[in-house]
Coordinates of C-alpha atoms in Angstrom, one line a residue:
X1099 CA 2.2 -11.3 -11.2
X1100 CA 2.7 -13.1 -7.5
X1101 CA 2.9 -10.1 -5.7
X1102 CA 5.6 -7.9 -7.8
X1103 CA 4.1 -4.6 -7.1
X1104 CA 2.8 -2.7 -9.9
X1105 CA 3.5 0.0 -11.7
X1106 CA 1.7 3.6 -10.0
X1107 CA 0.2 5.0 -12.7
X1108 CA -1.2 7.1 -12.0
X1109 CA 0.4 8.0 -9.2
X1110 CA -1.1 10.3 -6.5
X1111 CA 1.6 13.6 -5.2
X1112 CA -1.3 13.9 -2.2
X1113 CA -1.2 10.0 -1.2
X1114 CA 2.5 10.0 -1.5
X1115 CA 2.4 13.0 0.9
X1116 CA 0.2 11.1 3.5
X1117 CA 2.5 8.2 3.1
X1118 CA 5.6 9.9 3.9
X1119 CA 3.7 11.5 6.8
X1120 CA 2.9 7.8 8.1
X1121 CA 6.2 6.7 7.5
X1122 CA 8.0 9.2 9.6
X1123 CA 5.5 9.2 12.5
X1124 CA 3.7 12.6 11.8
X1125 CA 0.5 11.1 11.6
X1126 CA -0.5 11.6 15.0
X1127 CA 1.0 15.6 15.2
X1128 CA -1.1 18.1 16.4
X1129 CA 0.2 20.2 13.5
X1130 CA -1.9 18.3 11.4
X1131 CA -5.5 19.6 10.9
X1132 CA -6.7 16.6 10.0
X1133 CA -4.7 13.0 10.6
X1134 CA -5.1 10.8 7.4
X1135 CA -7.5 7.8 7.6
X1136 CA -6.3 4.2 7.8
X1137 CA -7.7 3.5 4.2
X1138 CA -5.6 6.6 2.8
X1139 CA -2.1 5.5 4.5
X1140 CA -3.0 1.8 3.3
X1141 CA -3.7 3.1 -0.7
X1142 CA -0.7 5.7 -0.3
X1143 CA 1.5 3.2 0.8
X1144 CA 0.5 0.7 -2.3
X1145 CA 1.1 3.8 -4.7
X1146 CA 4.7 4.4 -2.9
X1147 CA 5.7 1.0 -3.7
X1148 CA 4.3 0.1 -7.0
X1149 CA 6.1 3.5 -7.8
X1150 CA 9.5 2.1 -6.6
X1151 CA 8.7 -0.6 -9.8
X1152 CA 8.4 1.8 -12.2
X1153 CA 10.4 1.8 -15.2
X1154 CA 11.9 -1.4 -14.8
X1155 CA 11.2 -1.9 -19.0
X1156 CA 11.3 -5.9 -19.1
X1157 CA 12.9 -8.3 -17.9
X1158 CA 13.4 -12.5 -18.0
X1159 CA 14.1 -15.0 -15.6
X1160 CA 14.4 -19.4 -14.6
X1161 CA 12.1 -21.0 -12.5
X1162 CA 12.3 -24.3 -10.5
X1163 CA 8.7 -24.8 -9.1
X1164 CA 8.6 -27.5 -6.6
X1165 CA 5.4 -29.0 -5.5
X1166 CA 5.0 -30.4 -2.2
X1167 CA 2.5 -32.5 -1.3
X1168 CA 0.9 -33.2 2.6
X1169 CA 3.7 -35.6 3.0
X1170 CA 6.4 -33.6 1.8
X1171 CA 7.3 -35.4 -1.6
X1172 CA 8.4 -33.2 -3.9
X1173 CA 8.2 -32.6 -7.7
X1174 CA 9.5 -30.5 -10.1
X1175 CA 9.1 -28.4 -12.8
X1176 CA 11.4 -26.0 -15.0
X1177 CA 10.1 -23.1 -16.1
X1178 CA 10.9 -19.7 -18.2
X1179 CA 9.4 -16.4 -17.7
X1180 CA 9.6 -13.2 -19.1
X1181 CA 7.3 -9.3 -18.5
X1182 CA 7.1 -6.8 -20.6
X1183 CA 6.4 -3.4 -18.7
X1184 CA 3.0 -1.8 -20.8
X1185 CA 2.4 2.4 -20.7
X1186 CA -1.1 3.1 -19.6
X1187 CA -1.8 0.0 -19.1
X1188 CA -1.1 -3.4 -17.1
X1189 CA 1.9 -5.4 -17.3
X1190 CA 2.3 -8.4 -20.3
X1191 CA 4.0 -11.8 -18.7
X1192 CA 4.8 -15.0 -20.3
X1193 CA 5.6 -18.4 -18.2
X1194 CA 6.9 -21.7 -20.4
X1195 CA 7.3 -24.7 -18.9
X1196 CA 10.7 -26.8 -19.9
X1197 CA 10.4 -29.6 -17.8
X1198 CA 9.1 -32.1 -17.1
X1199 CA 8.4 -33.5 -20.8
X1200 CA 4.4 -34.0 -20.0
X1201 CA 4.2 -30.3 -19.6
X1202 CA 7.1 -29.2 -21.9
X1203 CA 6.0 -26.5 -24.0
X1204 CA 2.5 -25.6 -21.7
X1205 CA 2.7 -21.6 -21.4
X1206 CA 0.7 -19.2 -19.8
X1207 CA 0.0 -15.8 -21.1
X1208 CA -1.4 -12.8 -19.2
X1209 CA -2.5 -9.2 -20.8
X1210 CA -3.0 -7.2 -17.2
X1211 CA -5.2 -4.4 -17.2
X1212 CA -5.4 -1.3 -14.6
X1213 CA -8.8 -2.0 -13.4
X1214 CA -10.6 -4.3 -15.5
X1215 CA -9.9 -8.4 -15.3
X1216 CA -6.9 -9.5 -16.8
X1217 CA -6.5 -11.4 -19.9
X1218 CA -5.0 -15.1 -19.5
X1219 CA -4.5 -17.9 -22.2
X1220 CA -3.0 -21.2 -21.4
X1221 CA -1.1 -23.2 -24.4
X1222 CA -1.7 -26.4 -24.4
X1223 CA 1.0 -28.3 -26.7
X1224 CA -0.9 -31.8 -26.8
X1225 CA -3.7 -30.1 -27.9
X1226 CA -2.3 -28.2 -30.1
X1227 CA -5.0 -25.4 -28.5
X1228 CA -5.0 -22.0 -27.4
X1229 CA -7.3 -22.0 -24.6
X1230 CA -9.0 -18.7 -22.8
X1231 CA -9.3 -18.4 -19.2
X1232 CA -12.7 -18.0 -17.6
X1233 CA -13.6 -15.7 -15.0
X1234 CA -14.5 -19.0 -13.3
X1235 CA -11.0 -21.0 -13.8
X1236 CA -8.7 -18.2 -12.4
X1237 CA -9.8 -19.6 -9.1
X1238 CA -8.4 -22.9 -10.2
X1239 CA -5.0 -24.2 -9.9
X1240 CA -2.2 -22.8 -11.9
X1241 CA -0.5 -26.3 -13.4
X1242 CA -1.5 -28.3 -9.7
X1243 CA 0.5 -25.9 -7.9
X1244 CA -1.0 -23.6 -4.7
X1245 CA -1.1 -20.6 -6.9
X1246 CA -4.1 -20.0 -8.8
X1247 CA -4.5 -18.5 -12.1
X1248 CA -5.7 -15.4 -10.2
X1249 CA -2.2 -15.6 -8.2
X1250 CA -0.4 -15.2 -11.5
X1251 CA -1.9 -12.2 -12.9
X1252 CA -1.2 -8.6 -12.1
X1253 CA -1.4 -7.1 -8.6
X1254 CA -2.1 -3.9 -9.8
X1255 CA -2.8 -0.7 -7.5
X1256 CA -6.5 0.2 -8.8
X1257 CA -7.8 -3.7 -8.2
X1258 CA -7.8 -3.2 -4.2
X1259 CA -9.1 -0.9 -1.5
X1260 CA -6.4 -0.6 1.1
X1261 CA -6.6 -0.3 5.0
X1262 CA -3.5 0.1 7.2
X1263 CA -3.6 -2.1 10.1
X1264 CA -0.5 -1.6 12.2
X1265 CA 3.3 -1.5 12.5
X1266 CA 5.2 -4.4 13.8
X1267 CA 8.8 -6.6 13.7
X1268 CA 9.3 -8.9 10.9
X1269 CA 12.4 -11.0 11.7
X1270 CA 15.0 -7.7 11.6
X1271 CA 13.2 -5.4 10.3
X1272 CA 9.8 -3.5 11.2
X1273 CA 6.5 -3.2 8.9
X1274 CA 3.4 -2.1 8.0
X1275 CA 0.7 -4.6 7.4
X1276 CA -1.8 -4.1 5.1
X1277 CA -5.6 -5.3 4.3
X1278 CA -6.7 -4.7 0.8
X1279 CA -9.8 -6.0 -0.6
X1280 CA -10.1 -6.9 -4.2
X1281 CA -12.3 -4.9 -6.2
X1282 CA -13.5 -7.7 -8.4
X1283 CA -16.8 -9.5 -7.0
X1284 CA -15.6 -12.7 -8.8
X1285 CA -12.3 -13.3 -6.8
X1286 CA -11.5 -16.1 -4.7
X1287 CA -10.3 -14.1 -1.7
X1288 CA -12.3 -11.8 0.8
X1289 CA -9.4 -10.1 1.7
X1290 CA -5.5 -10.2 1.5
X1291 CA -3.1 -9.0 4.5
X1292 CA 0.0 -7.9 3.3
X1293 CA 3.3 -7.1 5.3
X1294 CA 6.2 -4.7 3.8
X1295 CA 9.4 -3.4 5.6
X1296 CA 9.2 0.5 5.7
X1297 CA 12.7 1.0 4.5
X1298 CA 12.2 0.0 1.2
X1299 CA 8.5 -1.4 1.0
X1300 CA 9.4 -5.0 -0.1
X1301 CA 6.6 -7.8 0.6
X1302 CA 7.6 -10.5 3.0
X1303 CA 4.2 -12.3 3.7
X1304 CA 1.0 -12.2 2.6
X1305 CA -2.2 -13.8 4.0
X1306 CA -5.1 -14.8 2.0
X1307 CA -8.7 -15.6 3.2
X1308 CA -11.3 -16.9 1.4
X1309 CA -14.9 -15.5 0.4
X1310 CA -15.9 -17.2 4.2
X1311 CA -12.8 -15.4 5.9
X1312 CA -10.8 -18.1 6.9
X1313 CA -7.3 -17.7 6.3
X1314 CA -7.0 -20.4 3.1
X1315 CA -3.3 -19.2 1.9
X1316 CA 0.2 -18.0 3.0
X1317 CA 2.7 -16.6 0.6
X1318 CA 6.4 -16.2 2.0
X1319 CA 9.1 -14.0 0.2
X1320 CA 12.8 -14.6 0.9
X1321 CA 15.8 -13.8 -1.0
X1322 CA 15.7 -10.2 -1.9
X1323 CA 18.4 -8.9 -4.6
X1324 CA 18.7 -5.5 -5.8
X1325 CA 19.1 -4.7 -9.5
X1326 CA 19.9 -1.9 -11.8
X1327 CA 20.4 -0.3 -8.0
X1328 CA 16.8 -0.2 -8.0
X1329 CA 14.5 -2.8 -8.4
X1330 CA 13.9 -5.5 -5.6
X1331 CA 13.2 -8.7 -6.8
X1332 CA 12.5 -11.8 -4.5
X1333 CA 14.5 -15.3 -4.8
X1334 CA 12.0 -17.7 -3.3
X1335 CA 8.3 -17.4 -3.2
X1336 CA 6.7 -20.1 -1.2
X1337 CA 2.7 -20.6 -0.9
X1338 CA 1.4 -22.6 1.6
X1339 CA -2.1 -24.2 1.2
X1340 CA -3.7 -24.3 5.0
X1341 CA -6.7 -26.3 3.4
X1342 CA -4.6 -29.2 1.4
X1343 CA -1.4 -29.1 3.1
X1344 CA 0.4 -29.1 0.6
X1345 CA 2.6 -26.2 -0.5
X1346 CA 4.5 -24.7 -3.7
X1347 CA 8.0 -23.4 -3.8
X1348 CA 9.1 -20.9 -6.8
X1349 CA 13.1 -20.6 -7.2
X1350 CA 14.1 -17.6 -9.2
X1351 CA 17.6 -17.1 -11.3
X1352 CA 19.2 -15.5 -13.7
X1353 CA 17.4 -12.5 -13.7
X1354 CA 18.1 -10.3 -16.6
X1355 CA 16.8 -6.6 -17.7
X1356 CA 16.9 -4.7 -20.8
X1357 CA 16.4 -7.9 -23.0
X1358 CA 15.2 -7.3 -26.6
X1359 CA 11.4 -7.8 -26.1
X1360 CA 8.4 -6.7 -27.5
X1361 CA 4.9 -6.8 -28.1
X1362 CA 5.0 -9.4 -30.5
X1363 CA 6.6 -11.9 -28.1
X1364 CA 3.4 -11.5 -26.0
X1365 CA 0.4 -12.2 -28.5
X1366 CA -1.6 -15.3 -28.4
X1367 CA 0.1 -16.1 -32.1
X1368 CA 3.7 -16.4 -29.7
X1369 CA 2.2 -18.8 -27.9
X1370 CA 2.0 -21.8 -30.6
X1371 CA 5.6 -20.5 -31.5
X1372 CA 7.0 -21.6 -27.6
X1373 CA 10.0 -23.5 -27.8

């Protein structure tokens, strides 16, 4: 779900051991017999933070989308989410759109999955229609914003092969970048680069390229709050298309955990009950 890392499970003692070593500049020791590999400080470094998101249970939150076109005119949309955290298993999300009236009551459902595809329905109030997403619409547009269906579903740990790249300042802080690959043949992107401060392994950019490796997509994070002490969630999410020009904006508030949710609120049945 836009780059909210995912839960480790399972998580690796060994990778977390490499990471560590990375992190504290042992990687080059002599004491070492054997330094670890780029690909095994890039995946150990993925576990570390999806395991700083564990156990975070559920949670809700209010969106203001705002689409931009080449011009800079802007649109808006009002939107409520809400993720259930799943054991064994990839995360369940729900978006519903408020606002404006000709999308009131659209909502987007997504079953994530560890390594296979993830399961997405869109709701389609006009039509009174539950409708499936194909492999081949995840590359599409999510509601005509610069996120993709394939943007909205879960960025889970086992649906990459990682690569560290480098260390390197981002505004006041200093990170590792990150290339993962998807696993799945059928995604829109050849590769993604991914940049996360060291101290507590937040993302604060992401670059996508397409299947022809030219960079198609930025994703910027700003706006980092803490909560329950624990869990770092971004404020502002904003994805700029380098093809189109134009770009979308995603405001988050009211952020709230522990909420009374369940399975049930996430079946394709929920869906025509949106309100």
């Amino acid at each position: 779900m836009i780059r909210v890392p995912s839960r480790a499970r399972p998580f690796r003692t060994a990778a977390r051991f490499t990471l560590l070593l990375a992190l504290t500049g042992l990687v080059s020791s002599p004491a070492l017999a054997q330094d670890p590999s780029p690909e095994e400080i890039g995946l150990a470094i993925a576990y570390e933070a999806a395991a700083r998101n564990d156990g975070f249970g559920n949670f809700t939150a209010n969106l203001t989308m705002i689409l931009r076109n080449r011009q800079g005119q802007e649109s808006r949309r009002q939107i409520r989410f809400k993720v259930l955290e799943v054991e064994g298993d990839g995360d369940k999300s729900l978006f519903v759109f408020d606002q404006p009236r000709d999308v009131q009551g659209t909502a987007l459902l997504t079953h994530g999955h560890l390594t296979a595809q993830d399961d997405q329905w869109l709701y389609l109030p006009a039509l009174k229609r539950v409708k499936r997403i194909s492999s081949s619409t995840r590359t599409g547009s999510f509601m005509g914003s610069e996120f993709s269906y394939e943007d909205m579903s879960n960025p889970e740990v086992e649906k990459y092969t990682y690569r560290f790249l480098r260390e390197e300042p981002c505004g006041d802080l200093i990170c590792t970048v990150n290339e993962q690959v998807p696993v799945d043949t059928k995604s829109s992107y050849s590769r993604q680069l991914v940049w996360q401060d060291k101290e507590h392994l937040r993302t604060w950019l992401v670059h996508y390229y397409d299947r022809k490796n030219s960079h198609l997509k930025t994703l910027v994070f700003a706006g980092y709050r803490q909560y329950l002490d624990r869990y770092w969630r971004a404020g502002e999410m904003t994805m700029e298309n380098h093809l189109t020009g134009k770009s979308t904006v995603l405001n988050w508030t009211d952020l709230e955990f522990g909420t009374d949710l369940g399975d049930g609120d996430f079946s394709q049945a929920a869906l025509r009950r949106v309100r």
